Each structure stands twice: as structure tokens, then as C-alpha cells.
Amino acid sequence: MKLLPIVAIALGFATPVHAKDEIPAAKQANFLQVCQETAKTRGAPSQFARPICQCMLNELRSKGNAYLISLEKNQKLQQDFATRASLSCISSLIKGQ
């Protein structure tokens, strides 16, 4: 069982975030605001938008600021992250996790 985290890190599923790679609070707040506004314009009820956006932010935090910077520079990567993270978060919300 102790090998599982090592394998996950090697495969890129769980990259540890170091203190110097933490996402600044202002960027986190901006992400939440933009996410919730986008969800609202796409017709998502606010009671679902907030937890889904918070879940997506948690996913982003787990990847770190360097990943966020790469997202900001690459629209395809943004779309891939948004699709994957939102589906994962919606699934978790439905399961009640």
C-alpha cells in the first residue's frame, strides 16, 4: 500500500504542492468569482455552482500555482481542466462526498 502514493505521483495524478507553489489568495478569489459567474451564465443554480466551484478550486490547489500559470497561458489546457474537474466535482456532489 505504501507504493500507491509513489505510483500516483509518478503518473502525475497527485503532485505534491510545496509552500512556495501555493496559489495566491487573490488568484483563488478570482477563480471562484469567475467560476461562479460562468456557471450562472450557463444556467447552473447557485446552490450547485458554489460547491462545484469550490471543489474545482481544491483540485487546482492540489496542482499548485505553476499549474495555474500554465492554465492561464493555454486555452486548450483550461478547457481540459474545466471539463475534467467539473465532471469529477459534479460526480462527488451527486454522491454526497
PDB file of N, CA, C and O in Angstrom, residues 22-71:
ATOM      1  N   GLU A  22       2.106  27.529  -3.642  1.00  0.00           N
ATOM      2  CA  GLU A  22       0.716  27.776  -3.296  1.00  0.00           C
ATOM      3  C   GLU A  22       0.141  28.901  -4.162  1.00  0.00           C
ATOM      4  O   GLU A  22       0.832  29.860  -4.496  1.00  0.00           O
ATOM      5  N   ILE A  23      -1.120  28.775  -4.486  1.00  0.00           N
ATOM      6  CA  ILE A  23      -1.799  29.780  -5.301  1.00  0.00           C
ATOM      7  C   ILE A  23      -2.117  30.983  -4.408  1.00  0.00           C
ATOM      8  O   ILE A  23      -2.709  30.817  -3.351  1.00  0.00           O
ATOM      9  N   PRO A  24      -1.735  32.192  -4.830  1.00  0.00           N
ATOM     10  CA  PRO A  24      -2.027  33.391  -4.029  1.00  0.00           C
ATOM     11  C   PRO A  24      -3.530  33.547  -3.784  1.00  0.00           C
ATOM     12  O   PRO A  24      -4.358  33.191  -4.627  1.00  0.00           O
ATOM     13  N   ALA A  25      -3.865  34.080  -2.621  1.00  0.00           N
ATOM     14  CA  ALA A  25      -5.274  34.235  -2.219  1.00  0.00           C
ATOM     15  C   ALA A  25      -6.078  35.037  -3.235  1.00  0.00           C
ATOM     16  O   ALA A  25      -7.242  34.714  -3.505  1.00  0.00           O
ATOM     17  N   ALA A  26      -5.488  36.078  -3.802  1.00  0.00           N
ATOM     18  CA  ALA A  26      -6.210  36.905  -4.781  1.00  0.00           C
ATOM     19  C   ALA A  26      -6.579  36.086  -6.018  1.00  0.00           C
ATOM     20  O   ALA A  26      -7.678  36.232  -6.564  1.00  0.00           O
ATOM     21  N   LYS A  27      -5.669  35.202  -6.456  1.00  0.00           N
ATOM     22  CA  LYS A  27      -5.967  34.365  -7.619  1.00  0.00           C
ATOM     23  C   LYS A  27      -7.047  33.340  -7.283  1.00  0.00           C
ATOM     24  O   LYS A  27      -7.883  33.008  -8.127  1.00  0.00           O
ATOM     25  N   GLN A  28      -7.033  32.839  -6.043  1.00  0.00           N
ATOM     26  CA  GLN A  28      -8.066  31.886  -5.632  1.00  0.00           C
ATOM     27  C   GLN A  28      -9.440  32.556  -5.627  1.00  0.00           C
ATOM     28  O   GLN A  28     -10.420  31.998  -6.125  1.00  0.00           O
ATOM     29  N   ALA A  29      -9.501  33.767  -5.080  1.00  0.00           N
ATOM     30  CA  ALA A  29     -10.775  34.505  -5.026  1.00  0.00           C
ATOM     31  C   ALA A  29     -11.267  34.809  -6.434  1.00  0.00           C
ATOM     32  O   ALA A  29     -12.464  34.677  -6.722  1.00  0.00           O
ATOM     33  N   ASN A  30     -10.351  35.195  -7.309  1.00  0.00           N
ATOM     34  CA  ASN A  30     -10.716  35.491  -8.694  1.00  0.00           C
ATOM     35  C   ASN A  30     -11.235  34.233  -9.390  1.00  0.00           C
ATOM     36  O   ASN A  30     -12.234  34.290 -10.113  1.00  0.00           O
ATOM     37  N   PHE A  31     -10.583  33.104  -9.164  1.00  0.00           N
ATOM     38  CA  PHE A  31     -11.029  31.851  -9.766  1.00  0.00           C
ATOM     39  C   PHE A  31     -12.461  31.531  -9.341  1.00  0.00           C
ATOM     40  O   PHE A  31     -13.305  31.191 -10.169  1.00  0.00           O
ATOM     41  N   LEU A  32     -12.730  31.644  -8.032  1.00  0.00           N
ATOM     42  CA  LEU A  32     -14.080  31.358  -7.535  1.00  0.00           C
ATOM     43  C   LEU A  32     -15.116  32.290  -8.148  1.00  0.00           C
ATOM     44  O   LEU A  32     -16.193  31.850  -8.564  1.00  0.00           O
ATOM     45  N   GLN A  33     -14.783  33.564  -8.228  1.00  0.00           N
ATOM     46  CA  GLN A  33     -15.718  34.548  -8.782  1.00  0.00           C
ATOM     47  C   GLN A  33     -16.014  34.246 -10.247  1.00  0.00           C
ATOM     48  O   GLN A  33     -17.168  34.194 -10.662  1.00  0.00           O
ATOM     49  N   VAL A  34     -14.972  34.039 -11.028  1.00  0.00           N
ATOM     50  CA  VAL A  34     -15.149  33.768 -12.463  1.00  0.00           C
ATOM     51  C   VAL A  34     -15.899  32.445 -12.665  1.00  0.00           C
ATOM     52  O   VAL A  34     -16.806  32.359 -13.501  1.00  0.00           O
ATOM     53  N   CYS A  35     -15.552  31.450 -11.885  1.00  0.00           N
ATOM     54  CA  CYS A  35     -16.213  30.146 -11.991  1.00  0.00           C
ATOM     55  C   CYS A  35     -17.703  30.277 -11.709  1.00  0.00           C
ATOM     56  O   CYS A  35     -18.539  29.776 -12.464  1.00  0.00           O
ATOM     57  N   GLN A  36     -18.056  30.964 -10.626  1.00  0.00           N
ATOM     58  CA  GLN A  36     -19.465  31.107 -10.258  1.00  0.00           C
ATOM     59  C   GLN A  36     -20.228  31.951 -11.267  1.00  0.00           C
ATOM     60  O   GLN A  36     -21.378  31.637 -11.601  1.00  0.00           O
ATOM     61  N   GLU A  37     -19.609  33.011 -11.781  1.00  0.00           N
ATOM     62  CA  GLU A  37     -20.271  33.832 -12.804  1.00  0.00           C
ATOM     63  C   GLU A  37     -20.494  33.022 -14.074  1.00  0.00           C
ATOM     64  O   GLU A  37     -21.554  33.116 -14.702  1.00  0.00           O
ATOM     65  N   THR A  38     -19.505  32.222 -14.452  1.00  0.00           N
ATOM     66  CA  THR A  38     -19.623  31.391 -15.649  1.00  0.00           C
ATOM     67  C   THR A  38     -20.739  30.363 -15.466  1.00  0.00           C
ATOM     68  O   THR A  38     -21.557  30.153 -16.367  1.00  0.00           O
ATOM     69  N   ALA A  39     -20.760  29.745 -14.305  1.00  0.00           N
ATOM     70  CA  ALA A  39     -21.807  28.749 -14.025  1.00  0.00           C
ATOM     71  C   ALA A  39     -23.189  29.392 -14.092  1.00  0.00           C
ATOM     72  O   ALA A  39     -24.133  28.818 -14.640  1.00  0.00           O
ATOM     73  N   LYS A  40     -23.298  30.605 -13.531  1.00  0.00           N
ATOM     74  CA  LYS A  40     -24.587  31.300 -13.520  1.00  0.00           C
ATOM     75  C   LYS A  40     -25.034  31.635 -14.951  1.00  0.00           C
ATOM     76  O   LYS A  40     -26.202  31.453 -15.299  1.00  0.00           O
ATOM     77  N   THR A  41     -24.112  32.110 -15.791  1.00  0.00           N
ATOM     78  CA  THR A  41     -24.479  32.453 -17.164  1.00  0.00           C
ATOM     79  C   THR A  41     -24.833  31.220 -17.978  1.00  0.00           C
ATOM     80  O   THR A  41     -25.547  31.321 -18.970  1.00  0.00           O
ATOM     81  N   ARG A  42     -24.364  30.061 -17.534  1.00  0.00           N
ATOM     82  CA  ARG A  42     -24.694  28.813 -18.230  1.00  0.00           C
ATOM     83  C   ARG A  42     -25.919  28.124 -17.638  1.00  0.00           C
ATOM     84  O   ARG A  42     -26.251  27.009 -18.009  1.00  0.00           O
ATOM     85  N   GLY A  43     -26.559  28.800 -16.673  1.00  0.00           N
ATOM     86  CA  GLY A  43     -27.816  28.313 -16.147  1.00  0.00           C
ATOM     87  C   GLY A  43     -27.744  27.397 -14.941  1.00  0.00           C
ATOM     88  O   GLY A  43     -28.734  26.791 -14.563  1.00  0.00           O
ATOM     89  N   ALA A  44     -26.579  27.288 -14.323  1.00  0.00           N
ATOM     90  CA  ALA A  44     -26.458  26.429 -13.136  1.00  0.00           C
ATOM     91  C   ALA A  44     -27.073  27.127 -11.925  1.00  0.00           C
ATOM     92  O   ALA A  44     -26.839  28.310 -11.702  1.00  0.00           O
ATOM     93  N   PRO A  45     -27.874  26.421 -11.149  1.00  0.00           N
ATOM     94  CA  PRO A  45     -28.426  27.007  -9.927  1.00  0.00           C
ATOM     95  C   PRO A  45     -27.299  27.358  -8.953  1.00  0.00           C
ATOM     96  O   PRO A  45     -26.323  26.617  -8.841  1.00  0.00           O
ATOM     97  N   SER A  46     -27.427  28.476  -8.267  1.00  0.00           N
ATOM     98  CA  SER A  46     -26.359  28.947  -7.392  1.00  0.00           C
ATOM     99  C   SER A  46     -26.041  27.963  -6.272  1.00  0.00           C
ATOM    100  O   SER A  46     -24.895  27.880  -5.833  1.00  0.00           O
ATOM    101  N   GLN A  47     -27.030  27.203  -5.815  1.00  0.00           N
ATOM    102  CA  GLN A  47     -26.757  26.251  -4.742  1.00  0.00           C
ATOM    103  C   GLN A  47     -25.831  25.125  -5.193  1.00  0.00           C
ATOM    104  O   GLN A  47     -25.229  24.450  -4.373  1.00  0.00           O
ATOM    105  N   PHE A  48     -25.695  24.920  -6.516  1.00  0.00           N
ATOM    106  CA  PHE A  48     -24.762  23.929  -7.040  1.00  0.00           C
ATOM    107  C   PHE A  48     -23.465  24.570  -7.517  1.00  0.00           C
ATOM    108  O   PHE A  48     -22.407  23.954  -7.434  1.00  0.00           O
ATOM    109  N   ALA A  49     -23.553  25.784  -8.024  1.00  0.00           N
ATOM    110  CA  ALA A  49     -22.369  26.442  -8.577  1.00  0.00           C
ATOM    111  C   ALA A  49     -21.290  26.635  -7.517  1.00  0.00           C
ATOM    112  O   ALA A  49     -20.113  26.354  -7.759  1.00  0.00           O
ATOM    113  N   ARG A  50     -21.689  27.097  -6.337  1.00  0.00           N
ATOM    114  CA  ARG A  50     -20.691  27.386  -5.306  1.00  0.00           C
ATOM    115  C   ARG A  50     -19.915  26.139  -4.870  1.00  0.00           C
ATOM    116  O   ARG A  50     -18.691  26.143  -4.870  1.00  0.00           O
ATOM    117  N   PRO A  51     -20.582  25.021  -4.515  1.00  0.00           N
ATOM    118  CA  PRO A  51     -19.805  23.846  -4.110  1.00  0.00           C
ATOM    119  C   PRO A  51     -18.976  23.248  -5.251  1.00  0.00           C
ATOM    120  O   PRO A  51     -17.876  22.747  -5.023  1.00  0.00           O
ATOM    121  N   ILE A  52     -19.493  23.299  -6.459  1.00  0.00           N
ATOM    122  CA  ILE A  52     -18.726  22.773  -7.590  1.00  0.00           C
ATOM    123  C   ILE A  52     -17.488  23.628  -7.829  1.00  0.00           C
ATOM    124  O   ILE A  52     -16.389  23.106  -8.025  1.00  0.00           O
ATOM    125  N   CYS A  53     -17.659  24.942  -7.782  1.00  0.00           N
ATOM    126  CA  CYS A  53     -16.509  25.838  -7.979  1.00  0.00           C
ATOM    127  C   CYS A  53     -15.488  25.690  -6.853  1.00  0.00           C
ATOM    128  O   CYS A  53     -14.281  25.721  -7.102  1.00  0.00           O
ATOM    129  N   GLN A  54     -15.958  25.493  -5.628  1.00  0.00           N
ATOM    130  CA  GLN A  54     -15.033  25.285  -4.502  1.00  0.00           C
ATOM    131  C   GLN A  54     -14.261  23.980  -4.693  1.00  0.00           C
ATOM    132  O   GLN A  54     -13.061  23.923  -4.465  1.00  0.00           O
ATOM    133  N   CYS A  55     -14.949  22.956  -5.142  1.00  0.00           N
ATOM    134  CA  CYS A  55     -14.312  21.673  -5.420  1.00  0.00           C
ATOM    135  C   CYS A  55     -13.259  21.831  -6.522  1.00  0.00           C
ATOM    136  O   CYS A  55     -12.148  21.306  -6.420  1.00  0.00           O
ATOM    137  N   MET A  56     -13.600  22.573  -7.571  1.00  0.00           N
ATOM    138  CA  MET A  56     -12.650  22.802  -8.663  1.00  0.00           C
ATOM    139  C   MET A  56     -11.437  23.590  -8.161  1.00  0.00           C
ATOM    140  O   MET A  56     -10.302  23.303  -8.560  1.00  0.00           O
ATOM    141  N   LEU A  57     -11.656  24.548  -7.274  1.00  0.00           N
ATOM    142  CA  LEU A  57     -10.546  25.296  -6.702  1.00  0.00           C
ATOM    143  C   LEU A  57      -9.653  24.367  -5.886  1.00  0.00           C
ATOM    144  O   LEU A  57      -8.422  24.464  -5.958  1.00  0.00           O
ATOM    145  N   ASN A  58     -10.252  23.463  -5.137  1.00  0.00           N
ATOM    146  CA  ASN A  58      -9.463  22.500  -4.371  1.00  0.00           C
ATOM    147  C   ASN A  58      -8.605  21.638  -5.288  1.00  0.00           C
ATOM    148  O   ASN A  58      -7.451  21.345  -4.983  1.00  0.00           O
ATOM    149  N   GLU A  59      -9.175  21.244  -6.402  1.00  0.00           N
ATOM    150  CA  GLU A  59      -8.429  20.469  -7.411  1.00  0.00           C
ATOM    151  C   GLU A  59      -7.258  21.304  -7.933  1.00  0.00           C
ATOM    152  O   GLU A  59      -6.141  20.815  -8.078  1.00  0.00           O
ATOM    153  N   LEU A  60      -7.520  22.567  -8.197  1.00  0.00           N
ATOM    154  CA  LEU A  60      -6.476  23.469  -8.685  1.00  0.00           C
ATOM    155  C   LEU A  60      -5.388  23.670  -7.637  1.00  0.00           C
ATOM    156  O   LEU A  60      -4.203  23.655  -7.949  1.00  0.00           O
ATOM    157  N   ARG A  61      -5.801  23.837  -6.388  1.00  0.00           N
ATOM    158  CA  ARG A  61      -4.824  23.992  -5.292  1.00  0.00           C
ATOM    159  C   ARG A  61      -3.907  22.787  -5.202  1.00  0.00           C
ATOM    160  O   ARG A  61      -2.728  22.926  -4.908  1.00  0.00           O
ATOM    161  N   SER A  62      -4.461  21.606  -5.434  1.00  0.00           N
ATOM    162  CA  SER A  62      -3.648  20.393  -5.334  1.00  0.00           C
ATOM    163  C   SER A  62      -2.566  20.352  -6.410  1.00  0.00           C
ATOM    164  O   SER A  62      -1.568  19.666  -6.255  1.00  0.00           O
ATOM    165  N   LYS A  63      -2.769  21.083  -7.472  1.00  0.00           N
ATOM    166  CA  LYS A  63      -1.794  21.108  -8.564  1.00  0.00           C
ATOM    167  C   LYS A  63      -0.793  22.255  -8.425  1.00  0.00           C
ATOM    168  O   LYS A  63       0.289  22.204  -8.979  1.00  0.00           O
ATOM    169  N   GLY A  64      -1.172  23.318  -7.709  1.00  0.00           N
ATOM    170  CA  GLY A  64      -0.236  24.392  -7.419  1.00  0.00           C
ATOM    171  C   GLY A  64      -0.287  25.563  -8.385  1.00  0.00           C
ATOM    172  O   GLY A  64      -0.944  25.534  -9.429  1.00  0.00           O
ATOM    173  N   ASN A  65       0.441  26.615  -8.007  1.00  0.00           N
ATOM    174  CA  ASN A  65       0.449  27.867  -8.769  1.00  0.00           C
ATOM    175  C   ASN A  65       1.106  27.703 -10.135  1.00  0.00           C
ATOM    176  O   ASN A  65       0.687  28.325 -11.105  1.00  0.00           O
ATOM    177  N   ALA A  66       2.137  26.867 -10.227  1.00  0.00           N
ATOM    178  CA  ALA A  66       2.800  26.666 -11.517  1.00  0.00           C
ATOM    179  C   ALA A  66       1.806  26.113 -12.539  1.00  0.00           C
ATOM    180  O   ALA A  66       1.804  26.511 -13.702  1.00  0.00           O
ATOM    181  N   TYR A  67       0.941  25.202 -12.087  1.00  0.00           N
ATOM    182  CA  TYR A  67      -0.077  24.650 -12.978  1.00  0.00           C
ATOM    183  C   TYR A  67      -1.075  25.732 -13.377  1.00  0.00           C
ATOM    184  O   TYR A  67      -1.465  25.825 -14.546  1.00  0.00           O
ATOM    185  N   LEU A  68      -1.475  26.572 -12.415  1.00  0.00           N
ATOM    186  CA  LEU A  68      -2.393  27.672 -12.716  1.00  0.00           C
ATOM    187  C   LEU A  68      -1.794  28.604 -13.760  1.00  0.00           C
ATOM    188  O   LEU A  68      -2.476  29.017 -14.697  1.00  0.00           O
ATOM    189  N   ILE A  69      -0.521  28.905 -13.627  1.00  0.00           N
ATOM    190  CA  ILE A  69       0.150  29.775 -14.597  1.00  0.00           C
ATOM    191  C   ILE A  69       0.123  29.134 -15.983  1.00  0.00           C
ATOM    192  O   ILE A  69      -0.151  29.804 -16.984  1.00  0.00           O
ATOM    193  N   SER A  70       0.351  27.824 -16.049  1.00  0.00           N
ATOM    194  CA  SER A  70       0.293  27.158 -17.354  1.00  0.00           C
ATOM    195  C   SER A  70      -1.129  27.165 -17.910  1.00  0.00           C
ATOM    196  O   SER A  70      -1.329  27.277 -19.119  1.00  0.00           O
ATOM    197  N   LEU A  71      -2.145  27.085 -17.023  1.00  0.00           N
ATOM    198  CA  LEU A  71      -3.534  27.187 -17.469  1.00  0.00           C
ATOM    199  C   LEU A  71      -3.823  28.556 -18.069  1.00  0.00           C
ATOM    200  O   LEU A  71      -4.514  28.667 -19.079  1.00  0.00           O
TER     201      LEU A  71
END
